[in-house]
Protein backbone atom coordinates (compact mmCIF):
# COMPACT_ATOMS: atom_id res chain seq x y z
CA UNK A 1 0.00 0.00 0.00
CA UNK A 2 1.20 3.49 -0.77
CA UNK A 3 1.05 6.92 0.75
CA UNK A 4 -0.71 9.16 -1.74
CA UNK A 5 -1.38 12.86 -1.96
CA UNK A 6 -4.30 14.11 -4.05
CA UNK A 7 -5.35 17.57 -5.19
CA UNK A 8 -7.35 19.11 -8.00
CA UNK A 9 -9.06 22.25 -9.16
CA UNK A 10 -12.85 22.72 -9.35
CA UNK A 11 -12.99 20.74 -12.62
CA UNK A 12 -11.40 17.76 -10.94
CA UNK A 13 -13.11 18.07 -7.57
CA UNK A 14 -15.86 15.48 -8.10
CA UNK A 15 -13.57 12.94 -9.73
CA UNK A 16 -11.00 13.45 -6.95
CA UNK A 17 -13.64 12.43 -4.40
CA UNK A 18 -14.59 9.31 -6.37
CA UNK A 19 -10.98 8.25 -6.90
CA UNK A 20 -10.03 9.02 -3.30
CA UNK A 21 -12.74 6.70 -1.99
CA UNK A 22 -11.67 4.03 -4.46
CA UNK A 23 -8.02 4.27 -3.40
CA UNK A 24 -8.88 4.23 0.30
CA UNK A 25 -11.02 1.13 -0.25
CA UNK A 26 -7.96 -0.50 -1.80
CA UNK A 27 -6.08 0.25 1.42
CA UNK A 28 -3.93 3.19 0.37
CA UNK A 29 -3.29 6.11 2.73
CA UNK A 30 -4.63 9.20 0.99
CA UNK A 31 -3.97 12.78 2.03
CA UNK A 32 -6.43 15.11 0.31
CA UNK A 33 -4.88 18.55 -0.19
CA UNK A 34 -8.07 20.06 -1.52
CA UNK A 35 -10.05 21.82 -2.65
CA UNK A 36 -12.95 20.95 -0.36
CA UNK A 37 -15.71 22.13 -2.69
CA UNK A 38 -16.34 22.64 -6.39
CA UNK A 39 -16.06 26.44 -6.07
CA UNK A 40 -13.81 27.90 -8.75
CA UNK A 41 -10.11 27.87 -7.84
CA UNK A 42 -6.83 28.31 -9.70
CA UNK A 43 -5.13 25.01 -10.51
CA UNK A 44 -1.54 26.31 -9.98
CA UNK A 45 -2.31 26.85 -6.28
CA UNK A 46 -3.23 23.21 -5.76
CA UNK A 47 -0.50 21.87 -8.05
CA UNK A 48 1.99 23.83 -5.93
CA UNK A 49 0.55 22.50 -2.67
CA UNK A 50 0.71 18.90 -3.86
CA UNK A 51 4.07 19.27 -5.59
CA UNK A 52 5.67 20.66 -2.43
CA UNK A 53 4.21 17.81 -0.33
CA UNK A 54 5.55 15.14 -2.68
CA UNK A 55 8.94 16.83 -3.09
CA UNK A 56 9.35 17.14 0.70
CA UNK A 57 8.47 13.51 1.36
CA UNK A 58 10.90 10.60 1.17
CA UNK A 59 8.40 8.38 -0.57
CA UNK A 60 4.83 8.51 -1.75
CA UNK A 61 3.22 9.61 -4.97
CA UNK A 62 0.92 12.44 -6.00
CA UNK A 63 -2.29 12.46 -8.03
CA UNK A 64 -3.44 15.73 -9.58
CA UNK A 65 -6.62 16.38 -11.53
CA UNK A 66 -7.90 19.30 -13.54
CA UNK A 67 -10.16 19.45 -16.58
CA UNK A 68 -7.50 18.30 -19.02
CA UNK A 69 -4.65 17.42 -16.67
CA UNK A 70 -2.52 19.83 -18.67
CA UNK A 71 -2.59 22.86 -16.39
CA UNK A 72 -1.70 20.93 -13.24
CA UNK A 73 1.11 19.11 -15.04
CA UNK A 74 2.68 22.33 -16.30
CA UNK A 75 2.43 23.90 -12.86
CA UNK A 76 3.62 20.90 -10.82
CA UNK A 77 6.71 20.48 -12.96
CA UNK A 78 7.90 23.92 -11.82
CA UNK A 79 8.45 22.50 -8.33
CA UNK A 80 11.98 21.22 -7.70
CA UNK A 81 11.96 17.46 -7.25
CA UNK A 82 8.64 16.92 -8.99
CA UNK A 83 8.38 14.80 -12.11
CA UNK A 84 4.74 15.13 -13.09
CA UNK A 85 3.36 13.13 -16.01
CA UNK A 86 0.07 13.67 -17.80
CA UNK A 87 -1.24 10.16 -18.39
CA UNK A 88 -4.29 9.27 -20.45
CA UNK A 89 -3.58 5.56 -20.94
CA UNK A 90 -2.25 2.66 -18.90
CA UNK A 91 0.78 2.61 -21.19
CA UNK A 92 1.51 6.27 -20.40
CA UNK A 93 1.30 5.50 -16.70
CA UNK A 94 3.55 2.45 -16.95
CA UNK A 95 6.22 4.34 -18.91
CA UNK A 96 5.99 7.38 -16.64
CA UNK A 97 7.12 5.16 -13.75
CA UNK A 98 9.42 2.72 -15.64
CA UNK A 99 11.40 5.32 -17.57
CA UNK A 100 10.74 8.76 -16.07
CA UNK A 101 10.43 7.89 -12.38
CA UNK A 102 7.42 10.20 -12.30
CA UNK A 103 6.30 10.95 -8.75
CA UNK A 104 3.09 12.74 -9.71
CA UNK A 105 0.42 11.58 -12.14
CA UNK A 106 -1.78 14.22 -13.76
CA UNK A 107 -5.22 13.21 -14.96
CA UNK A 108 -8.01 14.71 -17.05
CA UNK A 109 -11.25 14.75 -15.09
CA UNK A 110 -13.18 15.82 -18.18
CA UNK A 111 -13.47 13.49 -21.13
CA UNK A 112 -11.86 10.42 -19.61
CA UNK A 113 -14.07 7.73 -18.08
CA UNK A 114 -13.85 6.98 -14.37
CA UNK A 115 -13.00 3.30 -14.97
CA UNK A 116 -10.18 4.30 -17.32
CA UNK A 117 -8.76 6.67 -14.71
CA UNK A 118 -8.89 3.91 -12.10
CA UNK A 119 -6.93 1.58 -14.38
CA UNK A 120 -4.42 4.30 -15.27
CA UNK A 121 -3.80 5.01 -11.59
CA UNK A 122 -3.50 1.29 -10.81
CA UNK A 123 -0.77 0.97 -13.42
CA UNK A 124 1.02 4.04 -12.09
CA UNK A 125 1.01 2.61 -8.57
CA UNK A 126 2.19 -0.86 -9.54
CA UNK A 127 4.92 0.03 -12.03
CA UNK A 128 8.47 0.58 -10.77
CA UNK A 129 11.32 2.77 -11.98
CA UNK A 130 13.79 0.69 -14.00
CA UNK A 131 16.89 2.74 -13.21
CA UNK A 132 19.96 2.03 -15.35
CA UNK A 133 20.15 4.27 -18.40
CA UNK A 134 16.91 5.89 -17.28
CA UNK A 135 18.54 7.06 -14.05
CA UNK A 136 21.11 8.98 -16.09
CA UNK A 137 18.34 10.68 -18.04
CA UNK A 138 16.32 11.50 -14.95
CA UNK A 139 19.48 12.93 -13.38
CA UNK A 140 19.82 15.18 -16.43
CA UNK A 141 16.26 16.39 -15.88
CA UNK A 142 17.12 17.18 -12.26
CA UNK A 143 20.17 19.11 -13.43
CA UNK A 144 17.83 21.42 -15.35
CA UNK A 145 16.12 22.53 -12.13
C1 LIG B 1 -10.70 24.97 -15.69
O1 LIG B 1 -11.77 25.45 -16.40
C2 LIG B 1 -9.66 24.37 -16.64
O2 LIG B 1 -9.01 25.38 -17.33
C3 LIG B 1 -8.67 23.55 -15.85
O3 LIG B 1 -9.36 22.56 -15.14
C4 LIG B 1 -7.61 22.80 -16.62
O4 LIG B 1 -8.16 22.01 -17.62
C5 LIG B 1 -6.46 23.59 -17.07
O5 LIG B 1 -5.51 23.08 -17.66
PDB file of C-alpha atoms and ligand atoms in Angstrom:
ATOM      1  CA  UNK A   1       0.000   0.000   0.000  1.00  0.00           C
ATOM      2  CA  UNK A   2       1.199   3.491  -0.772  1.00  0.00           C
ATOM      3  CA  UNK A   3       1.054   6.925   0.753  1.00  0.00           C
ATOM      4  CA  UNK A   4      -0.708   9.155  -1.740  1.00  0.00           C
ATOM      5  CA  UNK A   5      -1.382  12.862  -1.964  1.00  0.00           C
ATOM      6  CA  UNK A   6      -4.301  14.106  -4.052  1.00  0.00           C
ATOM      7  CA  UNK A   7      -5.345  17.571  -5.195  1.00  0.00           C
ATOM      8  CA  UNK A   8      -7.345  19.108  -8.005  1.00  0.00           C
ATOM      9  CA  UNK A   9      -9.058  22.255  -9.159  1.00  0.00           C
ATOM     10  CA  UNK A  10     -12.845  22.715  -9.352  1.00  0.00           C
ATOM     11  CA  UNK A  11     -12.992  20.743 -12.617  1.00  0.00           C
ATOM     12  CA  UNK A  12     -11.398  17.758 -10.936  1.00  0.00           C
ATOM     13  CA  UNK A  13     -13.110  18.068  -7.566  1.00  0.00           C
ATOM     14  CA  UNK A  14     -15.859  15.483  -8.100  1.00  0.00           C
ATOM     15  CA  UNK A  15     -13.571  12.938  -9.735  1.00  0.00           C
ATOM     16  CA  UNK A  16     -11.002  13.448  -6.952  1.00  0.00           C
ATOM     17  CA  UNK A  17     -13.643  12.435  -4.401  1.00  0.00           C
ATOM     18  CA  UNK A  18     -14.588   9.310  -6.373  1.00  0.00           C
ATOM     19  CA  UNK A  19     -10.978   8.254  -6.901  1.00  0.00           C
ATOM     20  CA  UNK A  20     -10.027   9.023  -3.301  1.00  0.00           C
ATOM     21  CA  UNK A  21     -12.738   6.697  -1.986  1.00  0.00           C
ATOM     22  CA  UNK A  22     -11.673   4.026  -4.457  1.00  0.00           C
ATOM     23  CA  UNK A  23      -8.015   4.268  -3.402  1.00  0.00           C
ATOM     24  CA  UNK A  24      -8.879   4.227   0.300  1.00  0.00           C
ATOM     25  CA  UNK A  25     -11.022   1.133  -0.254  1.00  0.00           C
ATOM     26  CA  UNK A  26      -7.964  -0.504  -1.799  1.00  0.00           C
ATOM     27  CA  UNK A  27      -6.080   0.251   1.422  1.00  0.00           C
ATOM     28  CA  UNK A  28      -3.932   3.195   0.374  1.00  0.00           C
ATOM     29  CA  UNK A  29      -3.286   6.106   2.733  1.00  0.00           C
ATOM     30  CA  UNK A  30      -4.631   9.197   0.989  1.00  0.00           C
ATOM     31  CA  UNK A  31      -3.967  12.779   2.029  1.00  0.00           C
ATOM     32  CA  UNK A  32      -6.428  15.113   0.307  1.00  0.00           C
ATOM     33  CA  UNK A  33      -4.883  18.555  -0.187  1.00  0.00           C
ATOM     34  CA  UNK A  34      -8.068  20.065  -1.521  1.00  0.00           C
ATOM     35  CA  UNK A  35     -10.048  21.818  -2.655  1.00  0.00           C
ATOM     36  CA  UNK A  36     -12.949  20.950  -0.361  1.00  0.00           C
ATOM     37  CA  UNK A  37     -15.709  22.132  -2.688  1.00  0.00           C
ATOM     38  CA  UNK A  38     -16.338  22.645  -6.390  1.00  0.00           C
ATOM     39  CA  UNK A  39     -16.056  26.443  -6.067  1.00  0.00           C
ATOM     40  CA  UNK A  40     -13.808  27.896  -8.747  1.00  0.00           C
ATOM     41  CA  UNK A  41     -10.113  27.872  -7.838  1.00  0.00           C
ATOM     42  CA  UNK A  42      -6.829  28.308  -9.696  1.00  0.00           C
ATOM     43  CA  UNK A  43      -5.126  25.010 -10.512  1.00  0.00           C
ATOM     44  CA  UNK A  44      -1.535  26.312  -9.976  1.00  0.00           C
ATOM     45  CA  UNK A  45      -2.312  26.845  -6.276  1.00  0.00           C
ATOM     46  CA  UNK A  46      -3.231  23.206  -5.760  1.00  0.00           C
ATOM     47  CA  UNK A  47      -0.502  21.866  -8.046  1.00  0.00           C
ATOM     48  CA  UNK A  48       1.993  23.829  -5.931  1.00  0.00           C
ATOM     49  CA  UNK A  49       0.547  22.497  -2.669  1.00  0.00           C
ATOM     50  CA  UNK A  50       0.709  18.902  -3.862  1.00  0.00           C
ATOM     51  CA  UNK A  51       4.074  19.272  -5.588  1.00  0.00           C
ATOM     52  CA  UNK A  52       5.675  20.656  -2.427  1.00  0.00           C
ATOM     53  CA  UNK A  53       4.213  17.809  -0.325  1.00  0.00           C
ATOM     54  CA  UNK A  54       5.549  15.144  -2.678  1.00  0.00           C
ATOM     55  CA  UNK A  55       8.935  16.834  -3.091  1.00  0.00           C
ATOM     56  CA  UNK A  56       9.345  17.137   0.704  1.00  0.00           C
ATOM     57  CA  UNK A  57       8.466  13.505   1.355  1.00  0.00           C
ATOM     58  CA  UNK A  58      10.901  10.599   1.165  1.00  0.00           C
ATOM     59  CA  UNK A  59       8.400   8.383  -0.569  1.00  0.00           C
ATOM     60  CA  UNK A  60       4.825   8.511  -1.754  1.00  0.00           C
ATOM     61  CA  UNK A  61       3.221   9.614  -4.968  1.00  0.00           C
ATOM     62  CA  UNK A  62       0.919  12.436  -6.005  1.00  0.00           C
ATOM     63  CA  UNK A  63      -2.287  12.461  -8.025  1.00  0.00           C
ATOM     64  CA  UNK A  64      -3.436  15.732  -9.580  1.00  0.00           C
ATOM     65  CA  UNK A  65      -6.621  16.381 -11.532  1.00  0.00           C
ATOM     66  CA  UNK A  66      -7.898  19.302 -13.540  1.00  0.00           C
ATOM     67  CA  UNK A  67     -10.163  19.455 -16.581  1.00  0.00           C
ATOM     68  CA  UNK A  68      -7.503  18.297 -19.019  1.00  0.00           C
ATOM     69  CA  UNK A  69      -4.652  17.424 -16.668  1.00  0.00           C
ATOM     70  CA  UNK A  70      -2.517  19.830 -18.672  1.00  0.00           C
ATOM     71  CA  UNK A  71      -2.592  22.857 -16.389  1.00  0.00           C
ATOM     72  CA  UNK A  72      -1.700  20.932 -13.236  1.00  0.00           C
ATOM     73  CA  UNK A  73       1.110  19.105 -15.038  1.00  0.00           C
ATOM     74  CA  UNK A  74       2.679  22.332 -16.304  1.00  0.00           C
ATOM     75  CA  UNK A  75       2.427  23.901 -12.856  1.00  0.00           C
ATOM     76  CA  UNK A  76       3.620  20.898 -10.816  1.00  0.00           C
ATOM     77  CA  UNK A  77       6.711  20.484 -12.961  1.00  0.00           C
ATOM     78  CA  UNK A  78       7.898  23.918 -11.822  1.00  0.00           C
ATOM     79  CA  UNK A  79       8.454  22.498  -8.328  1.00  0.00           C
ATOM     80  CA  UNK A  80      11.980  21.224  -7.696  1.00  0.00           C
ATOM     81  CA  UNK A  81      11.957  17.458  -7.251  1.00  0.00           C
ATOM     82  CA  UNK A  82       8.637  16.921  -8.991  1.00  0.00           C
ATOM     83  CA  UNK A  83       8.381  14.798 -12.109  1.00  0.00           C
ATOM     84  CA  UNK A  84       4.736  15.129 -13.090  1.00  0.00           C
ATOM     85  CA  UNK A  85       3.362  13.129 -16.010  1.00  0.00           C
ATOM     86  CA  UNK A  86       0.073  13.671 -17.799  1.00  0.00           C
ATOM     87  CA  UNK A  87      -1.240  10.158 -18.390  1.00  0.00           C
ATOM     88  CA  UNK A  88      -4.288   9.266 -20.451  1.00  0.00           C
ATOM     89  CA  UNK A  89      -3.576   5.560 -20.935  1.00  0.00           C
ATOM     90  CA  UNK A  90      -2.248   2.664 -18.898  1.00  0.00           C
ATOM     91  CA  UNK A  91       0.782   2.610 -21.193  1.00  0.00           C
ATOM     92  CA  UNK A  92       1.514   6.267 -20.402  1.00  0.00           C
ATOM     93  CA  UNK A  93       1.298   5.500 -16.698  1.00  0.00           C
ATOM     94  CA  UNK A  94       3.550   2.452 -16.949  1.00  0.00           C
ATOM     95  CA  UNK A  95       6.219   4.336 -18.907  1.00  0.00           C
ATOM     96  CA  UNK A  96       5.991   7.382 -16.638  1.00  0.00           C
ATOM     97  CA  UNK A  97       7.125   5.155 -13.754  1.00  0.00           C
ATOM     98  CA  UNK A  98       9.419   2.719 -15.637  1.00  0.00           C
ATOM     99  CA  UNK A  99      11.400   5.321 -17.572  1.00  0.00           C
ATOM    100  CA  UNK A 100      10.741   8.764 -16.075  1.00  0.00           C
ATOM    101  CA  UNK A 101      10.434   7.887 -12.375  1.00  0.00           C
ATOM    102  CA  UNK A 102       7.416  10.202 -12.300  1.00  0.00           C
ATOM    103  CA  UNK A 103       6.304  10.947  -8.750  1.00  0.00           C
ATOM    104  CA  UNK A 104       3.090  12.745  -9.711  1.00  0.00           C
ATOM    105  CA  UNK A 105       0.418  11.580 -12.139  1.00  0.00           C
ATOM    106  CA  UNK A 106      -1.785  14.216 -13.764  1.00  0.00           C
ATOM    107  CA  UNK A 107      -5.225  13.206 -14.958  1.00  0.00           C
ATOM    108  CA  UNK A 108      -8.011  14.706 -17.046  1.00  0.00           C
ATOM    109  CA  UNK A 109     -11.252  14.751 -15.094  1.00  0.00           C
ATOM    110  CA  UNK A 110     -13.182  15.816 -18.176  1.00  0.00           C
ATOM    111  CA  UNK A 111     -13.466  13.492 -21.133  1.00  0.00           C
ATOM    112  CA  UNK A 112     -11.855  10.417 -19.605  1.00  0.00           C
ATOM    113  CA  UNK A 113     -14.073   7.734 -18.081  1.00  0.00           C
ATOM    114  CA  UNK A 114     -13.849   6.979 -14.374  1.00  0.00           C
ATOM    115  CA  UNK A 115     -13.001   3.303 -14.965  1.00  0.00           C
ATOM    116  CA  UNK A 116     -10.185   4.302 -17.318  1.00  0.00           C
ATOM    117  CA  UNK A 117      -8.761   6.673 -14.710  1.00  0.00           C
ATOM    118  CA  UNK A 118      -8.893   3.908 -12.101  1.00  0.00           C
ATOM    119  CA  UNK A 119      -6.927   1.579 -14.382  1.00  0.00           C
ATOM    120  CA  UNK A 120      -4.425   4.302 -15.272  1.00  0.00           C
ATOM    121  CA  UNK A 121      -3.804   5.011 -11.587  1.00  0.00           C
ATOM    122  CA  UNK A 122      -3.495   1.288 -10.806  1.00  0.00           C
ATOM    123  CA  UNK A 123      -0.774   0.972 -13.418  1.00  0.00           C
ATOM    124  CA  UNK A 124       1.018   4.043 -12.094  1.00  0.00           C
ATOM    125  CA  UNK A 125       1.008   2.614  -8.567  1.00  0.00           C
ATOM    126  CA  UNK A 126       2.194  -0.862  -9.538  1.00  0.00           C
ATOM    127  CA  UNK A 127       4.920   0.030 -12.030  1.00  0.00           C
ATOM    128  CA  UNK A 128       8.474   0.576 -10.775  1.00  0.00           C
ATOM    129  CA  UNK A 129      11.315   2.770 -11.978  1.00  0.00           C
ATOM    130  CA  UNK A 130      13.786   0.685 -14.004  1.00  0.00           C
ATOM    131  CA  UNK A 131      16.891   2.744 -13.211  1.00  0.00           C
ATOM    132  CA  UNK A 132      19.964   2.029 -15.345  1.00  0.00           C
ATOM    133  CA  UNK A 133      20.148   4.268 -18.404  1.00  0.00           C
ATOM    134  CA  UNK A 134      16.905   5.894 -17.278  1.00  0.00           C
ATOM    135  CA  UNK A 135      18.542   7.061 -14.054  1.00  0.00           C
ATOM    136  CA  UNK A 136      21.109   8.981 -16.093  1.00  0.00           C
ATOM    137  CA  UNK A 137      18.338  10.684 -18.041  1.00  0.00           C
ATOM    138  CA  UNK A 138      16.323  11.504 -14.952  1.00  0.00           C
ATOM    139  CA  UNK A 139      19.477  12.932 -13.379  1.00  0.00           C
ATOM    140  CA  UNK A 140      19.817  15.177 -16.428  1.00  0.00           C
ATOM    141  CA  UNK A 141      16.255  16.391 -15.882  1.00  0.00           C
ATOM    142  CA  UNK A 142      17.124  17.176 -12.256  1.00  0.00           C
ATOM    143  CA  UNK A 143      20.165  19.110 -13.427  1.00  0.00           C
ATOM    144  CA  UNK A 144      17.833  21.423 -15.351  1.00  0.00           C
ATOM    145  CA  UNK A 145      16.119  22.529 -12.125  1.00  0.00           C
TER     146      UNK A 145
HETATM  147  C1  LIG B   1     -10.696  24.974 -15.694  1.00  0.00           C
HETATM  148  O1  LIG B   1     -11.767  25.453 -16.404  1.00  0.00           O
HETATM  149  C2  LIG B   1      -9.657  24.371 -16.639  1.00  0.00           C
HETATM  150  O2  LIG B   1      -9.009  25.385 -17.334  1.00  0.00           O
HETATM  151  C3  LIG B   1      -8.673  23.549 -15.852  1.00  0.00           C
HETATM  152  O3  LIG B   1      -9.355  22.564 -15.139  1.00  0.00           O
HETATM  153  C4  LIG B   1      -7.609  22.800 -16.623  1.00  0.00           C
HETATM  154  O4  LIG B   1      -8.155  22.011 -17.619  1.00  0.00           O
HETATM  155  C5  LIG B   1      -6.459  23.587 -17.069  1.00  0.00           C
HETATM  156  O5  LIG B   1      -5.509  23.082 -17.664  1.00  0.00           O
END
